[in-house]
Structure formats: structure tokens, C-alpha cells
PDB file of C-alpha atoms in Angstrom:
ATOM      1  CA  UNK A 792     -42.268  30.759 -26.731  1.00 62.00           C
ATOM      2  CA  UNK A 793     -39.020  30.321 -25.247  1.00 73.00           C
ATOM      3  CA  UNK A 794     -39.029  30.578 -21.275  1.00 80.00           C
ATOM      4  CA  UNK A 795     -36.809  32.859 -20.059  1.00 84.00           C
ATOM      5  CA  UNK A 796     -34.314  32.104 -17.043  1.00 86.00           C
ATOM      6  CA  UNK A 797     -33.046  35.457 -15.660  1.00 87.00           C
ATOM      7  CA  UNK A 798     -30.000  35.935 -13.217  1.00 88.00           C
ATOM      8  CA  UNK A 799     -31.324  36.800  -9.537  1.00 88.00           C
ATOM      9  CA  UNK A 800     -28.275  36.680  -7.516  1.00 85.00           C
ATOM     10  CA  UNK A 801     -24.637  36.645  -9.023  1.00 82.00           C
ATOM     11  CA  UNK A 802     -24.450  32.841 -10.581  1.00 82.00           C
ATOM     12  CA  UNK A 803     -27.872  32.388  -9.345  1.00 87.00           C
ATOM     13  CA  UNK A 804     -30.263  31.679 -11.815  1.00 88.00           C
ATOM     14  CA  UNK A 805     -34.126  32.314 -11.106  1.00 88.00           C
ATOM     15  CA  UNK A 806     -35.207  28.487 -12.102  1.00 88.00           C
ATOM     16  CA  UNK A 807     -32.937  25.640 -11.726  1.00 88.00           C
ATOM     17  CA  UNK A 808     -32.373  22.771 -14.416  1.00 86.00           C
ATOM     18  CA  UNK A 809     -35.161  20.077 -12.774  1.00 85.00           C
ATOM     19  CA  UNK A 810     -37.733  23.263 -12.460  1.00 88.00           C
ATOM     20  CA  UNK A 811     -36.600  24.401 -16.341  1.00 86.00           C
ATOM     21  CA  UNK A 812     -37.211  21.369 -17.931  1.00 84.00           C
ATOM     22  CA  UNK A 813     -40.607  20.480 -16.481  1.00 84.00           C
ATOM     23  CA  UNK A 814     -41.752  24.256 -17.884  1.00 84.00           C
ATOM     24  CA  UNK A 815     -40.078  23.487 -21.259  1.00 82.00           C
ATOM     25  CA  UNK A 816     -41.361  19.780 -21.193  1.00 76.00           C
ATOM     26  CA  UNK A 817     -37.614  18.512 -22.825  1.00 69.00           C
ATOM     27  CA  UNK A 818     -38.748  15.002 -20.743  1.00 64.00           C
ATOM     28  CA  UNK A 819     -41.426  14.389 -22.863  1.00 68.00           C
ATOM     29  CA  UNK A 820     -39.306  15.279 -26.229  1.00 62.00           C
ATOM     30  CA  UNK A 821     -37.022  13.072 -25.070  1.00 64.00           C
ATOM     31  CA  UNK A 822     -39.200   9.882 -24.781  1.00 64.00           C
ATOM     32  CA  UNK A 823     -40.759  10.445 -27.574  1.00 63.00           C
ATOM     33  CA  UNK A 824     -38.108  10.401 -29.832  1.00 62.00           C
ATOM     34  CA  UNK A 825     -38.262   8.908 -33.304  1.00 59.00           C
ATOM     35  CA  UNK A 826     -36.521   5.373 -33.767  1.00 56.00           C
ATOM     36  CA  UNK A 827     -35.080   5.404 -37.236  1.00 59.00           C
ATOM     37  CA  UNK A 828     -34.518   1.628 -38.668  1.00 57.00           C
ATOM     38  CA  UNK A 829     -31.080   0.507 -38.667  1.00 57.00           C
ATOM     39  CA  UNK A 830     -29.765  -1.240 -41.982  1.00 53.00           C
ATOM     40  CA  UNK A 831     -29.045  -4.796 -41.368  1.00 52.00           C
ATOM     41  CA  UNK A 832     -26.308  -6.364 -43.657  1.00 55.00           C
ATOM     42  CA  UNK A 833     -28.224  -9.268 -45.678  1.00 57.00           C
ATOM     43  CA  UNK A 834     -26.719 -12.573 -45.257  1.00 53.00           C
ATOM     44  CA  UNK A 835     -26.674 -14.664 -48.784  1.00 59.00           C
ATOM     45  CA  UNK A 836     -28.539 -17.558 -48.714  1.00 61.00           C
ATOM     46  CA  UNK A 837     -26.851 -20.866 -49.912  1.00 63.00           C
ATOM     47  CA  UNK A 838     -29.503 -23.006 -52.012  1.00 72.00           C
ATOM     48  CA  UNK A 839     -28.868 -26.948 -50.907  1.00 73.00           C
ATOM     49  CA  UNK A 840     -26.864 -29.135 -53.117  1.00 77.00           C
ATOM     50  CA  UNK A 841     -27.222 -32.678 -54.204  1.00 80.00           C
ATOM     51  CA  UNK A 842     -24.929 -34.808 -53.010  1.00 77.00           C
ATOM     52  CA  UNK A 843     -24.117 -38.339 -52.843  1.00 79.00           C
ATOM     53  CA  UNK A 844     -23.246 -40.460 -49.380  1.00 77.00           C
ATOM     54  CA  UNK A 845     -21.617 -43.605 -48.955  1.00 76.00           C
ATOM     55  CA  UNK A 846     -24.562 -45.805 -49.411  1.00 76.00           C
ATOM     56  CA  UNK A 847     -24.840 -44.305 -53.258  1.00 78.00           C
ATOM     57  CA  UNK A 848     -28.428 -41.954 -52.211  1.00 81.00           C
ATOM     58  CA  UNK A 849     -28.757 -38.598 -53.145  1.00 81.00           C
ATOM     59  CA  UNK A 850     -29.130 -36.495 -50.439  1.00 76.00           C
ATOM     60  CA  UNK A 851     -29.735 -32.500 -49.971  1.00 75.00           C
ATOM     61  CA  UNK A 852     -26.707 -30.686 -48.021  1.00 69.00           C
ATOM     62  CA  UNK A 853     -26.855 -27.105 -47.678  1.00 66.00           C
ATOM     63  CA  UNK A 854     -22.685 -26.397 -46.709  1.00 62.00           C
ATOM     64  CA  UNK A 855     -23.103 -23.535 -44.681  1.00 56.00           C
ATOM     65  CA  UNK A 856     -23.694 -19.383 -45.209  1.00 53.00           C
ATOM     66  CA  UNK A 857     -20.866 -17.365 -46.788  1.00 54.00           C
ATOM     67  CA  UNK A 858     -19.064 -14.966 -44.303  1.00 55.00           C
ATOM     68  CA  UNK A 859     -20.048 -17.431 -41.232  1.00 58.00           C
ATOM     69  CA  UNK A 860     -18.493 -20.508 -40.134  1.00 59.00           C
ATOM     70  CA  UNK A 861     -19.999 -24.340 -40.240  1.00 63.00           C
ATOM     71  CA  UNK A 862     -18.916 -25.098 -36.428  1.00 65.00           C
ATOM     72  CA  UNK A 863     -18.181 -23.398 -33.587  1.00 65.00           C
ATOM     73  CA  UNK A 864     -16.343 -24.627 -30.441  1.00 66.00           C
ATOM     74  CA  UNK A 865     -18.224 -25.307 -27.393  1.00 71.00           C
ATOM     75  CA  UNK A 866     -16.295 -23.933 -24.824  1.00 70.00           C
ATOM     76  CA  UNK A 867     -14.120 -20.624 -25.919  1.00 69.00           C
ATOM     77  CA  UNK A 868     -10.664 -20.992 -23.931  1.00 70.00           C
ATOM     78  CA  UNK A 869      -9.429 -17.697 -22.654  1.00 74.00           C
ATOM     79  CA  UNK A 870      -5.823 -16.987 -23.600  1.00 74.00           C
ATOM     80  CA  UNK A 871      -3.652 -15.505 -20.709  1.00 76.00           C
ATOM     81  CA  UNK A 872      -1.152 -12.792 -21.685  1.00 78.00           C
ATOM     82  CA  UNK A 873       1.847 -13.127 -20.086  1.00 79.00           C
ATOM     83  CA  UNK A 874       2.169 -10.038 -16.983  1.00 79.00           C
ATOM     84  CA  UNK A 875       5.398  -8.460 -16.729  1.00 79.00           C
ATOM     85  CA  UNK A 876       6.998  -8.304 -13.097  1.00 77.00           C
ATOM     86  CA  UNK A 877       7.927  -4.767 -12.199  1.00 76.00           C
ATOM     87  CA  UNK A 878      10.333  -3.905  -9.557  1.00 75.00           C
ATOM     88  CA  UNK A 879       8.758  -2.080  -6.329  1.00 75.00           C
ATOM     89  CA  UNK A 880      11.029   1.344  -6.350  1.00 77.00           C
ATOM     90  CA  UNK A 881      12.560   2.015  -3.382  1.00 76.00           C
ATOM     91  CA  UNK A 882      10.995   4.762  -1.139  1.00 81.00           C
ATOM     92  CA  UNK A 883      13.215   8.344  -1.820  1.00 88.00           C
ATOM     93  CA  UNK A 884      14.683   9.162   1.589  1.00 91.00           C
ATOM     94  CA  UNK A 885      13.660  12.629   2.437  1.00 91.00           C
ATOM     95  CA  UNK A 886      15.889  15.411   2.599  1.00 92.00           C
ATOM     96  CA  UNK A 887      15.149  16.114   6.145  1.00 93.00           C
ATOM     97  CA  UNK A 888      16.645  13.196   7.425  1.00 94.00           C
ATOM     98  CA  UNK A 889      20.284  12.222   6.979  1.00 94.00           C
ATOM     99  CA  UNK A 890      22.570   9.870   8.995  1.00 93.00           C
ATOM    100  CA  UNK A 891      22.846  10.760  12.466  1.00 93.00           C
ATOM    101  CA  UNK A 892      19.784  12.943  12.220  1.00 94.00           C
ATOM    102  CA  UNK A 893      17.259  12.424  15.736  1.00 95.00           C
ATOM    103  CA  UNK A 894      14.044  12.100  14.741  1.00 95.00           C
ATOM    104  CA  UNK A 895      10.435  11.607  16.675  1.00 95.00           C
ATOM    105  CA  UNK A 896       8.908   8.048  16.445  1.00 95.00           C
ATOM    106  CA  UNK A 897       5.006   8.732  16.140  1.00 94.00           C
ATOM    107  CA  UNK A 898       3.206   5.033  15.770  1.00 92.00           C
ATOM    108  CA  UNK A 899       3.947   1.725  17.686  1.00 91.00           C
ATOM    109  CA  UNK A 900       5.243   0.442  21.086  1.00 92.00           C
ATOM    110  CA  UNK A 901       7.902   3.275  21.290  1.00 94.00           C
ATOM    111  CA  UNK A 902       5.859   6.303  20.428  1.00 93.00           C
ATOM    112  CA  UNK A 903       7.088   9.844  21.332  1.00 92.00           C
ATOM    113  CA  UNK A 904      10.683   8.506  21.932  1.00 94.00           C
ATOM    114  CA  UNK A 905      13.667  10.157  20.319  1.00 94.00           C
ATOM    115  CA  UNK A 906      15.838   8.166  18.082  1.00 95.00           C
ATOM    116  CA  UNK A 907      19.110   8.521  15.972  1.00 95.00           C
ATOM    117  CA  UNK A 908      18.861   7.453  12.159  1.00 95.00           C
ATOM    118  CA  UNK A 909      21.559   5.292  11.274  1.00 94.00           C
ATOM    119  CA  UNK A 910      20.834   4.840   6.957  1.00 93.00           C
ATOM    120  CA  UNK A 911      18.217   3.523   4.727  1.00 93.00           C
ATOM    121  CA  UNK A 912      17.804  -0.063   3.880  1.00 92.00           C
ATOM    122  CA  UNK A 913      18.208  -1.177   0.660  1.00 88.00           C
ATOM    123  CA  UNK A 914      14.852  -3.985  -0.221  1.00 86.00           C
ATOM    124  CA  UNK A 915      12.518  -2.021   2.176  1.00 87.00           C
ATOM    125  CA  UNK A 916      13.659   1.370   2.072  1.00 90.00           C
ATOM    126  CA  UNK A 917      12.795   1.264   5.865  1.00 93.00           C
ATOM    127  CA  UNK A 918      15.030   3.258   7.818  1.00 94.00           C
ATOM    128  CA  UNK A 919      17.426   1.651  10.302  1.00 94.00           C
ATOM    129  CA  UNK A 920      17.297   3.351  13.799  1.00 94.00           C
ATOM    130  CA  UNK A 921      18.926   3.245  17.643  1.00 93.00           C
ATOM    131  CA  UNK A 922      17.855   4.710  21.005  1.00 87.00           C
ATOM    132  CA  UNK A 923      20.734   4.003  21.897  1.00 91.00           C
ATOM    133  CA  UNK A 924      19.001   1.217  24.142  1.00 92.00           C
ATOM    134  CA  UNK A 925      21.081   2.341  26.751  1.00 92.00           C
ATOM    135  CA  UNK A 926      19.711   5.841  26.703  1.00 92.00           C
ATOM    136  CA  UNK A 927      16.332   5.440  26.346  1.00 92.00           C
ATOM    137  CA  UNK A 928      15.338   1.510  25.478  1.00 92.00           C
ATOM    138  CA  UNK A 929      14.959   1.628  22.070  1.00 93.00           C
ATOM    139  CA  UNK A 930      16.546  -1.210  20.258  1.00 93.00           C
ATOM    140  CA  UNK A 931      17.911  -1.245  16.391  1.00 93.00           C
ATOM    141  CA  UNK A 932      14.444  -1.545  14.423  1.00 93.00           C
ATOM    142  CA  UNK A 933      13.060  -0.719  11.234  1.00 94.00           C
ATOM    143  CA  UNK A 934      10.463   1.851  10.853  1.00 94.00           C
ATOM    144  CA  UNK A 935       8.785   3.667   7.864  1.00 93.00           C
ATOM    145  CA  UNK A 936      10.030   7.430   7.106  1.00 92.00           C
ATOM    146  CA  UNK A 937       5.934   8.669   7.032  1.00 93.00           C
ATOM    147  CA  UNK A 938       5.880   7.686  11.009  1.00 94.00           C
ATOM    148  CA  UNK A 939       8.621   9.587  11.834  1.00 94.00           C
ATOM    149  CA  UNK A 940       9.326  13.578  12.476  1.00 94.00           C
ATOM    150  CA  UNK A 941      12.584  14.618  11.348  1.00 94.00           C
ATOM    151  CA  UNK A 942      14.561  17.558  13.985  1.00 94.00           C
ATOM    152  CA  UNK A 943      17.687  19.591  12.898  1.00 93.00           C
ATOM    153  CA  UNK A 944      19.299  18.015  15.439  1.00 93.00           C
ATOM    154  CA  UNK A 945      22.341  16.234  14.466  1.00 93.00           C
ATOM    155  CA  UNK A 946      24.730  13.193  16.033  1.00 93.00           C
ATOM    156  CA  UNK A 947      28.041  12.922  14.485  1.00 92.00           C
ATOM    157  CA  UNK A 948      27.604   8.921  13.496  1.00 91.00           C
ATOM    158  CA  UNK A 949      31.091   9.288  11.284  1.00 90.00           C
ATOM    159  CA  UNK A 950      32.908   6.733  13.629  1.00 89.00           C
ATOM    160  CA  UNK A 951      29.842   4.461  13.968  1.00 90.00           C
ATOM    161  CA  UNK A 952      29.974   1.131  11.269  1.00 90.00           C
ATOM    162  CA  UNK A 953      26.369  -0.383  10.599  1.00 90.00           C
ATOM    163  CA  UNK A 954      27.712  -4.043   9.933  1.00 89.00           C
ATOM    164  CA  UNK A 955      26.303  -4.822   6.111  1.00 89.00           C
ATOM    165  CA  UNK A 956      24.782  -8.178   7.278  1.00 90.00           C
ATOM    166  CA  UNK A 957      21.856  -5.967   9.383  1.00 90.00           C
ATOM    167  CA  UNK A 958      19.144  -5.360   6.667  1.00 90.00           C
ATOM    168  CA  UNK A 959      15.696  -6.536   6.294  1.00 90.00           C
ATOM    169  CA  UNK A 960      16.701 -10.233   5.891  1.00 90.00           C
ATOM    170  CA  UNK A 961      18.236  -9.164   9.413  1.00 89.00           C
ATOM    171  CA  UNK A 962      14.920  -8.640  10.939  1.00 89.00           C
ATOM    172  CA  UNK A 963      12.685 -11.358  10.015  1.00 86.00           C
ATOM    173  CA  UNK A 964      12.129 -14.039  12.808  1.00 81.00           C
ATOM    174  CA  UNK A 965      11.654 -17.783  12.367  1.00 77.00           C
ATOM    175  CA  UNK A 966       7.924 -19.135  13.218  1.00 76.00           C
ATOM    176  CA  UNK A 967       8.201 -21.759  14.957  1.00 76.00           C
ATOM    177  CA  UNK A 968       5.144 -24.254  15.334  1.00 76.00           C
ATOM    178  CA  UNK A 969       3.148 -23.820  18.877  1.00 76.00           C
ATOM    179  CA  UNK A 970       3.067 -27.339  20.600  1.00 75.00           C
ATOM    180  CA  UNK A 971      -0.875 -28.404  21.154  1.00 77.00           C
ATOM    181  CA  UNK A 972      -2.088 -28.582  24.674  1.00 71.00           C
ATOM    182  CA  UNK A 973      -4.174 -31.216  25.492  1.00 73.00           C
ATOM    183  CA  UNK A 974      -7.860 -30.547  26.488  1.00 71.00           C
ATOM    184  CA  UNK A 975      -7.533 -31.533  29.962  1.00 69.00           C
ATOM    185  CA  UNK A 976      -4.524 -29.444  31.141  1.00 69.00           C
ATOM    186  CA  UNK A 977      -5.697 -26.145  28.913  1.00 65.00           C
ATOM    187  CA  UNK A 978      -7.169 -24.744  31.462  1.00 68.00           C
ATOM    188  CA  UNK A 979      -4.990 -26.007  34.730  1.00 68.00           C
ATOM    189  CA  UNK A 980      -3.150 -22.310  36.250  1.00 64.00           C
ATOM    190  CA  UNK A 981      -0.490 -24.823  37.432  1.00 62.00           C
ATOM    191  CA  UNK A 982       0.562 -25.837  33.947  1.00 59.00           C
ATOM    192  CA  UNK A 983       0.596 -22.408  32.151  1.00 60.00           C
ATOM    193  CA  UNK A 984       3.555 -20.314  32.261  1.00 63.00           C
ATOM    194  CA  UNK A 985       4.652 -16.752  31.329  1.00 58.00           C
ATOM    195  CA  UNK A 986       7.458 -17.562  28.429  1.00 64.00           C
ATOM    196  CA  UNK A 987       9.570 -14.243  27.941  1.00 66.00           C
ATOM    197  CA  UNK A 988      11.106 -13.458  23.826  1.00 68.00           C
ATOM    198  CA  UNK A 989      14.357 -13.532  24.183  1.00 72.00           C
ATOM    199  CA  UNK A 990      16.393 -12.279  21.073  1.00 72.00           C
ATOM    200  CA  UNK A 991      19.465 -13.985  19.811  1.00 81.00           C
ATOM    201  CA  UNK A 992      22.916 -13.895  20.899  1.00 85.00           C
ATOM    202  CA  UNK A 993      24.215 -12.492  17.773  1.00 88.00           C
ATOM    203  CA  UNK A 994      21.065  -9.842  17.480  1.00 88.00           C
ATOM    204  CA  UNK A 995      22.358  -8.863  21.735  1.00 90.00           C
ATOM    205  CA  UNK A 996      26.179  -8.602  20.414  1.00 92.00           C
ATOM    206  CA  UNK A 997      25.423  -6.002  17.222  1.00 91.00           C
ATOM    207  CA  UNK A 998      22.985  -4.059  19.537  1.00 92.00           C
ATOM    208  CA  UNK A 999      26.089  -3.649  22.064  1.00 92.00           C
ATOM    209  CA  UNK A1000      28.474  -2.910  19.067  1.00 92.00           C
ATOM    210  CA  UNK A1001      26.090   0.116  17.650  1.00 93.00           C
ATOM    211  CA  UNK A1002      25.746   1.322  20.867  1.00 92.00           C
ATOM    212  CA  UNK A1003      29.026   1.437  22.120  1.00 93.00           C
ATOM    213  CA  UNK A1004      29.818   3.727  19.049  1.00 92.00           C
ATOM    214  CA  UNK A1005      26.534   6.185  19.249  1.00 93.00           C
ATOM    215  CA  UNK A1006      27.476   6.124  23.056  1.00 92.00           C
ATOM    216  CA  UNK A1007      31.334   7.734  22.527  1.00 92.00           C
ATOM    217  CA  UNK A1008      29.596  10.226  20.082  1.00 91.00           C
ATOM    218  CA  UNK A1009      27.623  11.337  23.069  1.00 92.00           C
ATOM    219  CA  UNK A1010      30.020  11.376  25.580  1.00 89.00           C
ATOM    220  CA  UNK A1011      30.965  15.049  25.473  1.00 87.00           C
ATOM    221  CA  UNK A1012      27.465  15.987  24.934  1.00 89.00           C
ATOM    222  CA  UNK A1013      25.339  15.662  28.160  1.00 90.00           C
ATOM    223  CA  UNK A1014      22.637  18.155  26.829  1.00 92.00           C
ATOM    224  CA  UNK A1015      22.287  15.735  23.925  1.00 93.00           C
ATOM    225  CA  UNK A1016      22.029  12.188  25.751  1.00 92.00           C
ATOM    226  CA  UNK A1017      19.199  14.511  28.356  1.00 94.00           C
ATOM    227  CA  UNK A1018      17.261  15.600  24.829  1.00 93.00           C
ATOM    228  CA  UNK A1019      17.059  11.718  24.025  1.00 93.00           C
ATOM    229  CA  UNK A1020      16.223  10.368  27.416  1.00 93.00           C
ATOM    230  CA  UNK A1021      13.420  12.720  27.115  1.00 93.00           C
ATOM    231  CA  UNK A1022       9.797  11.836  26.063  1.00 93.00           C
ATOM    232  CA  UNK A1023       8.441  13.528  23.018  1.00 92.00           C
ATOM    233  CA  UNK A1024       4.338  15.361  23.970  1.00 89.00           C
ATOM    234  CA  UNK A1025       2.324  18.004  23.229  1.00 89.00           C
ATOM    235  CA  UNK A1026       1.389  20.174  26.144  1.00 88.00           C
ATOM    236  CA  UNK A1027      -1.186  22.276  26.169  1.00 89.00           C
ATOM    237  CA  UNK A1028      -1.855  25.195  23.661  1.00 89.00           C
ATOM    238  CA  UNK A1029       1.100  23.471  21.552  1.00 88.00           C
ATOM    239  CA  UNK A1030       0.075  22.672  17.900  1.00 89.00           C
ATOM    240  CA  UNK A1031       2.322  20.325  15.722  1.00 86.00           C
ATOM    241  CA  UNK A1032       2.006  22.436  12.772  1.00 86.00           C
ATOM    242  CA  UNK A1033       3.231  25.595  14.442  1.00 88.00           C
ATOM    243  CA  UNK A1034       6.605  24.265  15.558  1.00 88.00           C
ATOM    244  CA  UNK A1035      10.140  23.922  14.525  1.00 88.00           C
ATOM    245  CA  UNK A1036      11.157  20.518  15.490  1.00 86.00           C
TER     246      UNK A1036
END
């Protein structure tokens, strides 16, 4: 008799699926299930043949099984296929953020700082940004577009030129190899001294040069230069989601 399993509740059911099959015992059915015997594809034997070795006996040789092979290799080398090299595609910009667009740093040493978006770099697809430094101490840097709030507010960059040499080859810094300090004087305070970074003469000159340019496009616009000075917070009751940057 088939045990029924009537709806108590709209899509619940009055047994569940553990409870159902102990009552209709499918477990059992299910180990004792009948094995039927598989076929198994008869090998012909090969009788053994006489034949006759260098000394001049007769001797018995049974050549091998027909469909399998007399010798097998030992050790089975695996054969590499060769892997094609595909490009990495360049991040899509979003539409949100054009040139001179300010946008919101949200990760790293200058978090919550406002920053104008120069362009996109090609290799990367990092985007290339200023403070200016002179505003609010942000130097040119790369930073990724998903750390980074786009505004509607806009800087007229048309007169500024990004020299062509600044990309990501631009960025990367030279390691140079730390001298070793012998055992004796590691821990001497007289010894040890506080060694500053100090950036290259070249990298100094091209963050004067962009600069100079975002600074004349923000001459006339005091409000503008006061909205990048400022520090980027929540205050209270104020929920990210919610506003209109």
C-alpha cells in the first residue's frame, strides 16, 4: 500500500524525504539490488609455435595475444600541448568618469581626498590622477577605477598636456640592494639613521608641469580649489548609497 504524503501547509508536505523513505523502506531496495553479469569480450588465445634459435634447438614461443601489444614502455611520457598566450583586456573606463572629472579616492595613504582624473593608461588601464599637490598633497599616481567615486563635478583639463612618456613604465621604481649591517653595530642608536625617499628630479619637474596647468584652470574658481582642499567623510546619519556625489 502506497503511503500517502498529504500537503499541511502551502509547499509543506506532512512527511519529509528522510521520514518518507524509512516508511517506504526505498534504502533497503536500494542495497539490495540485483547485480546483472557484465559480458566480458574474450581474448583469443595464441597456441605456442615451434621455433628454432641460434644454437639450431627447437624451442616453444608463444608471440603474443591478438588485439594487445608484446611490450609496453616503462615509463609513459606526458606530452605537453602547447598554451596559447592571451592578451589581458584592458579595463573599460566607466562612463562616469571622463578627463577632468574629480573623483573620491577610497583605499590607501590618501583616502577621502579629492582628486582630478587626468586619462586612462594604456598597459594597466589604471587611471592617471593629480591633487594638484599644491592643493591638497596628492601627487600624480595611479589608482584602480573600483577604489574611486566618480562626482559630476568637472575641471576644464583642455589646456593641460599629460607628457606621453608618464605611463606605467613611468611608475615603476628601481630596487636597489640594502647594504648588510654588521652584527655588532645593528643594534648601536648612534649608527642608525632616518633615510627620507626622495623622488627624482625628472618625476619633481613633470609634477610641477601638470600642476602649473590644473592650477590656471582653477584660478577663477575659488569655490572649486576650497571643494578639493576639502576632506571627503561621512557624518552622521549620512549613508553612501543615498547620495548624489
Amino acid at each position: 500500500m502506497a503511503i500517502k504524503n498529504p500537503f499541511i501547509a502551502k509547499g509543506v508536505k506532512r512527511f519529509s524525504k528522510r521520514t518518507l523513505a524509512k516508511l517506504t523502506r526505498t534504502h533497503v531496495a536500494k542495497k539490495n539490488k540485483v547485480v546483472t553479469a557484465k559480458t566480458v569480450n574474450k581474448v583469443e588465445s595464441v597456441k605456442p609455435t615451434e621455433v628454432k634459435n641460434k644454437k639450431g634447438q627447437t624451442v616453444l614461443v608463444k608471440k603474443g595475444v591478438k588485439g594487445t601489444d608484446r611490450f609496453y614502455p616503462s615509463d609513459i611520457a606526458q606530452i605537453r600541448t602547447a598554451k596559447k598566450a592571451h592578451p589581458k583586456p584592458i579595463a573599460h573606463l566607466r562612463k562616469s568618469i571622463t578627463p577632468g572629472t574629480v573623483v573620491i579616492l577610497l583605499a590607501g595613504k590618501y583616502a577621502g581626498k579629492r582628486v582630478v582624473f587626468l586619462k586612462q593608461l594604456e598597459n594597466s588601464g589604471l587611471l592617471l590622477v593629480s591633487g594638484p599637490y599644491k592643493v591638497n598633497g596628492v601627487p600624480l599616481k595611479r589608482v584602480d577605477q573600483r577604489f574611486v567615486v566618480a562626482t559630476t563635478t568637472k575641471v576644464d583639463i583642455s589646456k593641460v598636456k599629460v607628457d606621453a612618456r608618464i605611463n606605467d613604465e613611468y611608475f615603476v621604481e628601481e630596487r636597489k640592494k640594502i647594504a648588510k649591517v654588521p652584527e655588532a653595530t645593528f643594534f648601536d642608536k648612534k649608527n642608525k639613521t632616518v633615510k627620507t625617499k626622495k623622488h627624482s628630479e625628472v618625476r619633481v619637474a613633470d609634477q610641477k608641469a601638470v600642476d602649473a596647468a590644473l592650477l590656471e584652470a582653477l584660478k577663477s574658481q575659488k569655490a572649486l580649489t576650497l571643494y578639493l582642499k576639502t576632506k571627503f567623510y561621512l557624518k552622521k546619519g549620512q549613508y553612501p548609497h543615498e547620495m548624489k556625489f
